[in-house]
CSV table of C-alpha atoms in Angstrom, one decimal:
chain,number,residue,atom,x,y,z
Y,1,MET,CA,-4.0,14.4,-7.5
Y,2,THR,CA,-3.4,10.8,-8.6
Y,3,ALA,CA,-0.4,8.3,-8.4
Y,4,SER,CA,1.6,9.0,-11.9
Y,5,HIS,CA,1.6,12.6,-10.7
Y,6,VAL,CA,4.3,11.4,-7.6
Y,7,ASN,CA,7.2,12.9,-7.1
Y,8,PHE,CA,9.4,14.7,-4.4
Y,9,ALA,CA,7.4,18.2,-4.1
Y,10,THR,CA,4.4,16.4,-3.5
Y,11,PHE,CA,6.4,13.8,-1.2
Y,12,VAL,CA,7.5,16.3,1.2
Y,13,GLN,CA,3.8,17.8,1.4
Y,14,THR,CA,0.6,16.7,1.4
Y,15,ARG,CA,-3.5,18.2,1.4
Y,16,ASP,CA,-6.3,18.1,3.3
Y,17,ARG,CA,-8.7,14.7,2.8
Y,18,PRO,CA,-10.8,13.5,4.2
Y,19,ALA,CA,-10.7,10.4,6.5
Y,20,PRO,CA,-10.8,7.0,5.2
Y,21,THR,CA,-13.5,4.3,6.5
Y,22,SER,CA,-11.5,2.7,9.3
Y,23,ILE,CA,-11.1,-0.5,9.7
Y,24,ASN,CA,-8.8,-1.7,13.7
Y,25,VAL,CA,-5.7,-2.8,13.0
Y,26,LYS,CA,-3.0,-4.0,15.6
Y,27,ARG,CA,0.3,-3.8,14.7
Y,28,LEU,CA,2.3,-7.6,15.8
Y,29,LYS,CA,5.9,-7.5,16.1
Y,30,GLY,CA,7.8,-7.9,13.5
Y,31,GLN,CA,5.2,-6.2,11.6
Y,32,ALA,CA,6.6,-2.5,9.5
Y,33,ILE,CA,3.4,-2.3,7.2
Y,34,VAL,CA,-0.1,-3.6,7.9
Y,35,ALA,CA,-2.3,-3.3,5.2
Y,36,GLN,CA,-6.3,-3.5,6.2
Y,37,GLY,CA,-9.5,-3.9,3.3
Y,38,VAL,CA,-7.7,-1.1,1.4
Y,39,GLU,CA,-9.5,0.7,-1.7
Y,40,MET,CA,-9.4,3.7,-4.3
Y,41,VAL,CA,-12.1,4.3,-5.9
Y,42,TYR,CA,-12.0,7.6,-8.5
Y,43,HIS,CA,-14.0,10.0,-9.6
Y,44,SER,CA,-14.9,11.6,-13.5
Y,45,GLY,CA,-17.9,13.3,-13.9
Y,46,SER,CA,-20.2,10.3,-13.3
Y,47,GLN,CA,-18.5,7.6,-13.7
Y,48,ASP,CA,-16.1,5.9,-10.7
Y,49,TYR,CA,-13.1,3.5,-10.9
Y,50,GLN,CA,-12.2,1.1,-8.6
Y,51,VAL,CA,-8.9,1.0,-8.7
Y,52,LEU,CA,-7.6,-1.2,-5.5
Y,53,ARG,CA,-10.0,-3.7,-3.5
Y,54,GLY,CA,-10.1,-4.8,-0.1
Y,55,VAL,CA,-6.3,-5.1,-0.2
Y,56,ASP,CA,-4.6,-6.6,3.0
Y,57,LEU,CA,-0.7,-6.4,3.0
Y,58,THR,CA,1.6,-7.5,5.9
Y,59,ILE,CA,5.4,-6.4,5.3
Y,60,HIS,CA,7.7,-7.3,8.4
Y,61,GLN,CA,10.3,-5.2,9.5
Y,62,GLY,CA,13.8,-5.7,7.5
Y,63,ASP,CA,12.3,-7.7,4.6
Y,64,ILE,CA,12.3,-6.4,1.0
Y,65,HIS,CA,8.6,-6.6,-0.2
Y,66,LEU,CA,7.4,-6.5,-4.4
Y,67,LEU,CA,4.8,-5.8,-5.4
Y,68,MET,CA,4.4,-7.2,-8.7
Y,69,GLY,CA,1.4,-6.7,-11.7
Y,70,PRO,CA,1.0,-5.2,-15.2
Y,71,SER,CA,0.7,-1.5,-16.4
Y,72,GLY,CA,-2.7,0.2,-14.8
Y,73,SER,CA,-3.5,-2.8,-11.9
Y,74,GLY,CA,-2.9,-0.2,-9.0
Y,75,LYS,CA,0.2,-0.7,-8.2
Y,76,THR,CA,1.8,2.9,-8.3
Y,77,THR,CA,-1.6,4.2,-6.2
Y,78,LEU,CA,-1.3,1.4,-3.5
Y,79,LEU,CA,2.5,2.5,-3.4
Y,80,SER,CA,1.4,5.7,-2.8
Y,81,ILE,CA,-1.3,5.1,-0.3
Y,82,LEU,CA,1.5,3.3,1.7
Y,83,ALA,CA,3.7,6.0,1.3
Y,84,GLY,CA,0.5,8.5,3.0
Y,85,ILE,CA,0.4,10.4,-0.8
Y,86,LEU,CA,-2.4,9.7,-1.5
Y,87,THR,CA,-5.1,9.4,1.4
Y,88,PRO,CA,-7.4,5.5,0.6
Y,89,THR,CA,-11.3,5.4,-0.4
Y,90,ALA,CA,-11.8,2.6,2.6
Y,91,GLY,CA,-9.9,1.0,5.0
Y,92,SER,CA,-6.2,1.1,6.7
Y,93,VAL,CA,-2.2,1.5,7.1
Y,94,ASN,CA,0.1,1.4,9.2
Y,95,LEU,CA,3.3,1.9,9.7
Y,96,LEU,CA,5.8,1.0,11.9
Y,97,GLY,CA,2.7,0.7,14.7
Y,98,GLN,CA,0.8,4.2,13.8
Y,99,GLU,CA,-1.9,4.3,12.0
Y,100,ILE,CA,-1.1,7.5,9.3
Y,101,THR,CA,-5.0,7.1,7.3
Y,102,GLN,CA,-6.1,9.0,11.1
Y,103,MET,CA,-3.4,11.6,10.9
Y,104,SER,CA,-3.2,15.2,10.5
Y,105,ARG,CA,-1.9,17.0,7.5
Y,106,GLU,CA,0.9,18.0,9.8
Y,107,GLN,CA,1.0,14.3,11.3
Y,108,LEU,CA,1.3,12.9,8.9
Y,109,ALA,CA,4.1,15.0,7.3
Y,110,HIS,CA,6.2,14.6,9.9
Y,111,PHE,CA,6.0,11.1,10.1
Y,112,ARG,CA,6.4,10.6,6.5
Y,113,LEU,CA,9.8,12.6,6.6
Y,114,GLN,CA,11.3,11.1,10.0
Y,115,ASN,CA,10.5,7.3,9.1
Y,116,ILE,CA,10.4,6.9,5.0
Y,117,GLY,CA,12.4,7.9,2.1
Y,118,PHE,CA,10.9,7.0,-1.7
Y,119,ILE,CA,12.6,6.4,-5.1
Y,120,PHE,CA,11.1,7.7,-7.2
Y,121,GLN,CA,10.2,6.8,-10.7
Y,122,GLY,CA,12.3,8.6,-12.8
Y,123,PHE,CA,15.1,9.9,-10.8
Y,124,ASN,CA,13.1,12.9,-10.2
Y,125,LEU,CA,16.4,15.3,-9.7
Y,126,PHE,CA,16.5,18.8,-9.3
Y,127,PRO,CA,18.9,18.7,-12.3
Y,128,ALA,CA,20.4,22.9,-11.6
Y,129,LEU,CA,21.8,21.1,-9.0
Y,130,THR,CA,24.9,19.2,-8.5
Y,131,ALA,CA,24.8,15.3,-6.8
Y,132,SER,CA,25.7,16.7,-3.2
Y,133,GLU,CA,22.9,19.5,-3.2
Y,134,ASN,CA,20.4,17.1,-4.2
Y,135,VAL,CA,20.4,15.4,-1.1
Y,136,GLU,CA,21.7,18.2,1.2
Y,137,ILE,CA,18.2,19.4,-0.2
Y,138,ALA,CA,16.5,16.3,1.2
Y,139,LEU,CA,18.4,17.0,4.3
Y,140,LYS,CA,17.2,20.8,5.0
Y,141,VAL,CA,13.5,19.3,4.3
Y,142,LYS,CA,13.9,16.2,7.0
Y,143,GLY,CA,15.0,19.2,9.8
Y,144,VAL,CA,19.4,18.3,9.2
Y,145,ARG,CA,20.7,21.5,10.1
Y,146,GLY,CA,24.0,23.7,9.4
Y,147,ALA,CA,25.0,24.1,5.6
Y,148,SER,CA,28.0,22.5,6.4
Y,149,ASN,CA,26.4,19.5,8.7
Y,150,ARG,CA,24.1,18.8,5.4
Y,151,ARG,CA,27.0,18.9,3.3
Y,152,ARG,CA,28.6,16.2,5.3
Y,153,GLN,CA,26.1,13.7,5.5
Y,154,ALA,CA,25.9,14.3,2.3
Y,155,HIS,CA,29.1,13.5,1.2
Y,156,GLU,CA,29.1,9.9,3.7
Y,157,LEU,CA,25.4,8.6,1.6
Y,158,LEU,CA,26.9,9.5,-1.4
Y,159,THR,CA,30.5,7.6,-0.7
Y,160,GLN,CA,27.5,4.6,1.3
Y,161,VAL,CA,26.1,3.8,-2.6
Y,162,LYS,CA,29.7,4.2,-4.1
Y,163,LEU,CA,28.9,7.4,-5.8
Y,164,ASP,CA,31.8,9.8,-4.1
Y,165,ASP,CA,33.6,10.1,-7.0
Y,166,ARG,CA,30.3,11.9,-9.0
Y,167,ILE,CA,29.6,14.2,-5.2
Y,168,ASN,CA,30.0,17.3,-7.7
Y,169,HIS,CA,28.5,16.7,-10.8
Y,170,LEU,CA,25.1,17.7,-12.4
Y,171,PRO,CA,22.7,15.1,-13.8
Y,172,ARG,CA,23.0,15.7,-17.2
Y,173,ASP,CA,26.7,14.1,-16.2
Y,174,LEU,CA,25.5,11.5,-14.9
Y,175,SER,CA,24.5,7.4,-16.3
Y,176,GLY,CA,21.7,6.1,-15.1
Y,177,GLY,CA,22.9,4.2,-12.9
Y,178,GLN,CA,24.8,6.6,-11.4
Y,179,LYS,CA,21.7,9.3,-11.0
Y,180,GLN,CA,19.8,6.5,-9.0
Y,181,ARG,CA,22.1,5.6,-6.8
Y,182,VAL,CA,21.7,9.8,-5.7
Y,183,ALA,CA,17.8,9.7,-5.5
Y,184,ILE,CA,18.5,6.5,-3.5
Y,185,ALA,CA,20.8,8.3,-1.3
Y,186,ARG,CA,18.6,11.0,-1.9
Y,187,ALA,CA,15.9,8.6,-0.4
Y,188,LEU,CA,18.4,7.6,3.0
Y,189,ALA,CA,18.5,11.2,3.9
Y,190,GLY,CA,17.9,10.9,7.4
Y,191,ASN,CA,17.8,6.9,8.3
Y,192,PRO,CA,14.6,5.7,7.6
Y,193,GLN,CA,13.0,3.0,9.6
Y,194,ILE,CA,11.8,2.0,5.5
Y,195,MET,CA,12.3,3.2,1.9
Y,196,MET,CA,9.7,2.9,-1.0
Y,197,ALA,CA,11.1,2.1,-5.0
Y,198,ASP,CA,8.3,2.6,-8.2
Y,199,GLU,CA,9.9,1.6,-10.7
Y,200,PRO,CA,13.6,1.6,-9.6
Y,201,THR,CA,15.5,-0.4,-12.5
Y,202,ALA,CA,13.2,0.8,-14.9
Y,203,ALA,CA,15.1,3.2,-17.1
Y,204,LEU,CA,18.7,1.4,-16.7
Y,205,ASP,CA,20.7,-0.3,-18.3
Y,206,SER,CA,21.4,-4.6,-17.3
Y,207,HIS,CA,24.1,-4.0,-15.7
Y,208,SER,CA,23.4,-1.0,-14.0
Y,209,GLY,CA,19.6,-2.5,-12.7
Y,210,HIS,CA,21.8,-5.2,-10.9
Y,211,ALA,CA,24.4,-2.9,-9.4
Y,212,VAL,CA,20.8,-1.3,-8.4
Y,213,ILE,CA,19.4,-4.6,-7.3
Y,214,GLU,CA,22.2,-5.1,-5.6
Y,215,LEU,CA,22.6,-2.0,-3.5
Y,216,LEU,CA,18.6,-1.9,-2.1
Y,217,ARG,CA,19.7,-5.7,-1.4
Y,218,GLN,CA,22.9,-4.0,0.9
Y,219,LEU,CA,20.9,-1.5,2.4
Y,220,ALA,CA,18.2,-3.8,2.8
Y,221,LYS,CA,19.7,-6.0,4.7
Y,222,GLU,CA,23.2,-4.1,7.0
Y,223,SER,CA,20.6,-1.9,8.2
Y,224,ASN,CA,17.2,-4.4,9.0
Y,225,ARG,CA,15.3,-1.3,6.9
Y,226,THR,CA,11.7,-2.3,5.5
Y,227,VAL,CA,12.1,-2.2,1.7
Y,228,LEU,CA,8.9,-2.1,-0.6
Y,229,ILE,CA,9.0,-2.2,-4.5
Y,230,VAL,CA,7.1,-1.8,-7.4
Y,231,THR,CA,8.2,-3.5,-10.5
Y,232,HIS,CA,8.4,-5.2,-13.4
Y,233,ASP,CA,11.7,-6.7,-13.6
Y,234,PRO,CA,11.9,-10.6,-12.3
Y,235,ARG,CA,15.7,-9.8,-11.8
Y,236,LEU,CA,14.6,-8.5,-8.2
Y,237,MET,CA,13.4,-11.8,-7.8
Y,238,ASP,CA,16.3,-13.0,-6.2
Y,239,VAL,CA,17.3,-10.6,-3.8
Y,240,ALA,CA,12.9,-10.4,-2.3
Y,241,ASP,CA,11.6,-12.2,0.8
Y,242,ARG,CA,8.8,-12.1,0.1
Y,243,VAL,CA,6.4,-11.0,-3.3
Y,244,SER,CA,2.7,-9.9,-4.3
Y,245,SER,CA,0.9,-9.2,-7.4
Y,246,LEU,CA,-1.4,-7.2,-8.1
Y,247,GLU,CA,-3.8,-7.5,-11.0
Y,248,ASP,CA,-7.6,-4.9,-11.2
Y,249,GLY,CA,-6.8,-4.2,-7.9
Y,250,ILE,CA,-7.0,-7.7,-6.1
Y,251,LEU,CA,-4.2,-8.2,-4.2
Y,252,GLN,CA,-2.5,-12.0,-4.2
Y,253,ASN,CA,0.4,-12.7,-1.6
């Protein structure tokens, strides 16, 4: 699996892979994400392609952190590693005091579902399910019991993202901005402490993009939730607490 194939199905499961070369990382108070010495090498035949080169990154609890850079710079690969979807070739990733790069498959899957909400590039909604049902399935995967309870929580989340009048609509009947709101509501399922978003405004017009940006800001600040966003969109810099730039696999803060 490569970073370009990240979707809801890959997020809710993981594959067994060898543990990377480890670097001990100690979490300080207020740090939500700590990556140290992260490297990623892909093998293709006799060729090795190094995508990430010794990435060190610290993100504090409650911050909105942007990860910017040109196409092919390794942004989505790094995001996938920080989310526990991909395993780095070397280095350590510490989320909320837990070193996820040393977790077993089962431990990682459980940790990810309980602590991370992921907003996928291109919405990644199930086309045959309503807005509510798309959120309900995430709640079910995260262990919320009872169909009526899941339906109630889904409606609350869709109301939170100001989509209560589209609860029973299919994705084909929603605008791009509305689809993204469903995706955000789905990411909020289970009330995760960390949210990660891959190009959340890329498929949106200017008005819808601005509304999504403001929504992400509110969600971060009202709940002291950490938000990590991979983006090309300079408008997001207006709401960011910190910005990092990735180029040729090298991170600059």
